[in-house]
Backbone as a printed PyTorch tensor [residue, N CA C, xyz], in Angstrom:
tensor([[[ 51.7020, 153.9120, 115.7370],
         [ 51.1320, 154.0990, 117.0500],
         [ 50.4520, 155.4570, 117.1180]],

        [[ 49.5170, 155.6010, 118.0590],
         [ 48.8260, 156.8670, 118.2150],
         [ 48.4330, 157.0710, 119.6680]],

        [[ 48.1980, 158.3180, 120.0140],
         [ 47.7640, 158.6800, 121.3530],
         [ 46.4280, 159.3900, 121.2110]],

        [[ 45.4280, 158.9410, 121.9860],
         [ 44.0980, 159.5310, 121.9090],
         [ 43.6660, 160.0520, 123.2700]],

        [[ 42.9560, 161.1770, 123.2610],
         [ 42.3530, 161.7260, 124.4690],
         [ 40.9090, 162.0680, 124.1280]],

        [[ 39.9710, 161.6750, 125.0110],
         [ 38.5640, 161.9510, 124.7790],
         [ 38.0130, 162.7370, 125.9600]],

        [[ 37.1240, 163.6700, 125.6590],
         [ 36.5090, 164.5080, 126.6790],
         [ 35.0310, 164.6210, 126.3600]],

        [[ 34.1670, 164.4600, 127.3460],
         [ 32.7230, 164.5450, 127.1230],
         [ 32.1050, 165.5970, 128.0490]],

        [[ 32.2450, 166.8760, 127.6840],
         [ 31.6480, 167.9450, 128.4910],
         [ 30.1470, 168.0550, 128.2200]],

        [[ 29.3180, 167.6120, 129.1510],
         [ 27.8720, 167.6630, 128.9430],
         [ 27.4430, 166.7360, 127.8150]],

        [[ 26.7030, 167.2700, 126.8630],
         [ 26.2300, 166.4560, 125.7300],
         [ 27.2560, 166.3540, 124.5970]],

        [[ 28.2420, 167.2110, 124.6060],
         [ 29.2550, 167.2220, 123.5440],
         [ 30.2570, 166.0840, 123.7370]],

        [[ 30.9180, 165.7300, 122.6480],
         [ 32.0060, 164.7560, 122.6850],
         [ 33.1730, 165.3350, 121.8920]],

        [[ 34.3500, 165.3390, 122.4900],
         [ 35.5470, 165.8330, 121.8120],
         [ 36.6320, 164.7650, 121.8990]],

        [[ 37.3840, 164.6130, 120.8130],
         [ 38.4650, 163.6280, 120.7860],
         [ 39.6570, 164.2150, 120.0410]],

        [[ 40.8380, 164.0240, 120.6150],
         [ 42.0850, 164.4630, 120.0010],
         [ 42.9480, 163.2430, 119.7520]],

        [[ 43.4250, 163.0840, 118.5300],
         [ 44.2770, 161.9530, 118.1700],
         [ 45.5840, 162.4870, 117.6040]],

        [[ 46.6830, 162.0120, 118.1480],
         [ 48.0160, 162.3980, 117.6770],
         [ 48.7280, 161.1500, 117.1980]],

        [[ 49.2230, 161.1960, 115.9610],
         [ 49.9670, 160.0840, 115.3730],
         [ 51.3910, 160.5630, 115.0700]],

        [[ 52.3110, 160.3210, 115.9980],
         [ 53.6880, 160.7660, 115.7710],
         [ 54.3840, 159.8700, 114.7380]],

        [[ 55.4690, 160.3630, 114.1830],
         [ 56.2790, 159.5530, 113.2740],
         [ 57.7480, 159.7400, 113.6210]],

        [[ 58.5680, 158.8110, 113.1980],
         [ 60.0020, 158.8860, 113.4790],
         [ 60.6510, 160.1020, 112.8320]],

        [[ 60.1050, 160.5400, 111.6910],
         [ 60.6760, 161.6960, 111.0060],
         [ 60.2050, 163.0190, 111.6050]],

        [[ 59.2340, 162.9490, 112.5490],
         [ 58.7490, 164.1570, 113.1870],
         [ 57.5860, 164.8100, 112.4740]],

        [[ 57.1090, 164.1930, 111.3770],
         [ 56.0310, 164.8100, 110.6020],
         [ 54.6560, 164.4740, 111.1800]],

        [[ 54.2810, 163.2420, 111.3140],
         [ 53.0540, 162.8020, 111.9650],
         [ 51.8040, 163.5580, 111.5840]],

        [[ 50.7810, 163.4590, 112.4500],
         [ 49.5270, 164.1550, 112.2050],
         [ 48.7620, 164.3410, 113.5090]],

        [[ 47.8000, 165.2730, 113.4590],
         [ 46.9020, 165.5060, 114.5810],
         [ 45.4860, 165.6380, 114.0250]],

        [[ 44.5240, 165.0730, 114.7660],
         [ 43.1270, 165.1250, 114.3440],
         [ 42.2650, 165.4650, 115.5490]],

        [[ 41.3070, 166.3870, 115.3590],
         [ 40.3820, 166.7720, 116.4180],
         [ 38.9690, 166.5470, 115.9190]],

        [[ 38.1550, 165.8200, 116.6930],
         [ 36.7600, 165.5480, 116.3590],
         [ 35.8680, 166.1130, 117.4620]],

        [[ 34.7440, 166.7370, 117.0690],
         [ 33.7970, 167.2710, 118.0230],
         [ 32.3940, 166.9750, 117.5150]],

        [[ 31.5080, 166.5340, 118.4040],
         [ 30.1220, 166.3130, 118.0120],
         [ 29.1760, 166.7670, 119.1140]],

        [[ 27.9460, 167.0930, 118.7020],
         [ 26.9170, 167.5720, 119.6260],
         [ 25.5630, 167.1240, 119.0940]],

        [[ 24.6510, 166.6660, 119.9680],
         [ 23.3620, 166.1650, 119.4840],
         [ 22.5390, 167.2340, 118.7640]],

        [[ 21.8910, 166.8280, 117.6850],
         [ 20.9760, 167.7150, 116.9720],
         [ 19.7390, 167.9630, 117.8380]],

        [[ 19.2390, 166.9120, 118.4810],
         [ 18.0570, 166.9970, 119.3450],
         [ 18.4620, 166.6820, 120.7910]],

        [[ 18.1530, 167.5790, 121.7290],
         [ 18.5330, 167.3910, 123.1430],
         [ 18.0050, 166.0840, 123.7180]],

        [[ 16.7780, 165.7180, 123.3690],
         [ 16.1550, 164.5340, 123.9610],
         [ 16.6810, 163.2180, 123.3900]],

        [[ 17.5080, 163.2680, 122.3420],
         [ 18.0850, 162.0560, 121.7530],
         [ 19.5960, 162.2220, 121.5930]],

        [[ 20.3350, 162.1970, 122.7000],
         [ 21.7830, 162.4620, 122.6380],
         [ 22.5820, 161.3940, 121.8900]],

        [[ 22.0450, 160.1790, 121.7390],
         [ 22.7710, 159.1400, 121.0050],
         [ 22.3470, 159.0490, 119.5420]],

        [[ 21.4510, 159.9230, 119.1010],
         [ 20.9860, 159.9240, 117.7170],
         [ 21.8320, 160.8230, 116.8370]],

        [[ 21.1720, 161.5580, 115.9380],
         [ 21.8650, 162.4720, 115.0160],
         [ 22.7070, 163.4880, 115.7880]],

        [[ 23.9120, 163.7280, 115.2810],
         [ 24.8250, 164.6640, 115.9450],
         [ 25.4980, 165.5650, 114.9170]],

        [[ 25.6160, 166.8570, 115.2710],
         [ 26.4590, 167.7500, 114.4800],
         [ 27.8890, 167.2620, 114.6530]],

        [[ 28.6920, 167.3380, 113.5890],
         [ 30.0300, 166.7710, 113.6300],
         [ 31.0180, 167.7020, 112.9280]],

        [[ 32.1330, 167.9650, 113.5930],
         [ 33.2060, 168.7770, 113.0070],
         [ 34.5070, 168.0170, 113.2000]],

        [[ 35.3240, 167.9810, 112.1440],
         [ 36.6240, 167.3040, 112.2320],
         [ 37.6970, 168.1930, 111.6220]],

        [[ 38.8260, 168.2920, 112.3320],
         [ 39.9980, 169.0150, 111.8440],
         [ 41.1400, 168.0170, 111.7500]],

        [[ 41.8470, 168.0120, 110.6280],
         [ 42.9960, 167.1270, 110.4380],
         [ 44.1450, 167.9430, 109.8760]],

        [[ 45.3470, 167.7120, 110.4200],
         [ 46.5510, 168.3460, 109.8740],
         [ 47.6990, 167.3460, 109.9510]],

        [[ 48.3720, 167.1600, 108.8270],
         [ 49.5490, 166.3020, 108.8220],
         [ 49.5770, 165.3480, 107.6530]],

        [[ 50.2900, 164.2580, 107.8610],
         [ 50.5080, 163.2450, 106.8300],
         [ 49.6840, 161.9980, 107.1320]],

        [[ 49.3690, 161.2400, 106.0920],
         [ 48.7980, 159.9140, 106.2680],
         [ 47.3120, 159.8490, 106.5130]],

        [[ 46.5590, 160.8670, 106.1170],
         [ 45.1130, 160.7860, 106.3100],
         [ 44.5120, 159.6800, 105.4470]],

        [[ 45.0310, 159.5000, 104.2480],
         [ 44.5850, 158.4230, 103.3670],
         [ 45.7970, 157.8480, 102.6430]],

        [[ 45.6060, 156.7300, 102.0000],
         [ 46.7140, 156.1240, 101.2440],
         [ 47.1450, 157.0040, 100.0740]],

        [[ 46.2160, 157.7350,  99.5090],
         [ 46.5490, 158.6260,  98.3880],
         [ 47.4540, 159.7600,  98.8620]],

        [[ 47.1960, 160.2750, 100.0590],
         [ 47.9310, 161.4240, 100.5900],
         [ 48.9970, 161.0540, 101.6140]],

        [[ 49.4580, 159.8230, 101.6240],
         [ 50.3650, 159.3840, 102.6860],
         [ 51.6590, 160.1950, 102.7390]],

        [[ 52.0970, 160.7540, 101.6130],
         [ 53.3600, 161.5050, 101.6110],
         [ 53.1590, 163.0100, 101.3840]],

        [[ 51.9170, 163.4820, 101.4930],
         [ 51.6140, 164.9090, 101.3540],
         [ 51.0060, 165.4280, 102.6450]],

        [[ 51.4850, 166.5660, 103.1120],
         [ 50.9030, 167.1880, 104.2920],
         [ 49.6520, 167.9520, 103.8730]],

        [[ 48.5440, 167.7200, 104.5770],
         [ 47.3100, 168.4230, 104.2620],
         [ 46.7000, 168.9740, 105.5480]],

        [[ 45.8810, 169.9970, 105.3790],
         [ 45.0560, 170.5330, 106.4540],
         [ 43.6330, 170.5360, 105.9340]],

        [[ 42.7190, 169.9310, 106.7170],
         [ 41.3490, 169.7860, 106.2490],
         [ 40.3980, 170.0140, 107.4020]],

        [[ 39.2710, 170.6790, 107.1200],
         [ 38.1740, 170.8380, 108.0750],
         [ 36.9350, 170.2440, 107.4180]],

        [[ 36.2430, 169.3770, 108.1400],
         [ 35.0220, 168.7480, 107.6240],
         [ 33.8820, 169.0540, 108.5860]],

        [[ 32.7030, 169.3580, 108.0380],
         [ 31.5160, 169.6330, 108.8360],
         [ 30.3930, 168.7700, 108.2920]],

        [[ 29.6260, 168.1680, 109.2040],
         [ 28.5380, 167.3200, 108.7350],
         [ 27.6630, 166.8450, 109.8680]],

        [[ 26.9510, 165.7520, 109.6030],
         [ 26.0590, 165.1370, 110.5820],
         [ 26.4780, 163.6820, 110.7370]],

        [[ 26.6350, 163.2430, 111.9860],
         [ 26.9410, 161.8430, 112.2770],
         [ 25.6300, 161.1370, 112.6320]],

        [[ 25.4870, 159.8890, 112.1960],
         [ 24.2610, 159.1500, 112.4440],
         [ 24.1690, 158.6150, 113.8640]],

        [[ 25.3090, 158.3510, 114.4920],
         [ 25.3540, 157.8420, 115.8620],
         [ 26.5070, 158.4850, 116.6020]],

        [[ 26.4770, 158.3500, 117.9240],
         [ 27.5560, 158.8820, 118.7500],
         [ 28.8550, 158.1870, 118.4560]]])
């Protein structure tokens, strides 16, 4: 199970996802995006993601990791 909260201040989009676990380890993920071009808010977007915890991928399901990713999203 997971709990998600989304916030859209102006043109930006922010999302926080928390995935608790019975052992108390779980994970948290924060996503933020902003349009590259003001006149096309649903087009290309700058994208930043922060992840901390367990279970980001099947390879890392039992390892705690902290990762920051920066890139461009093709759509909102």
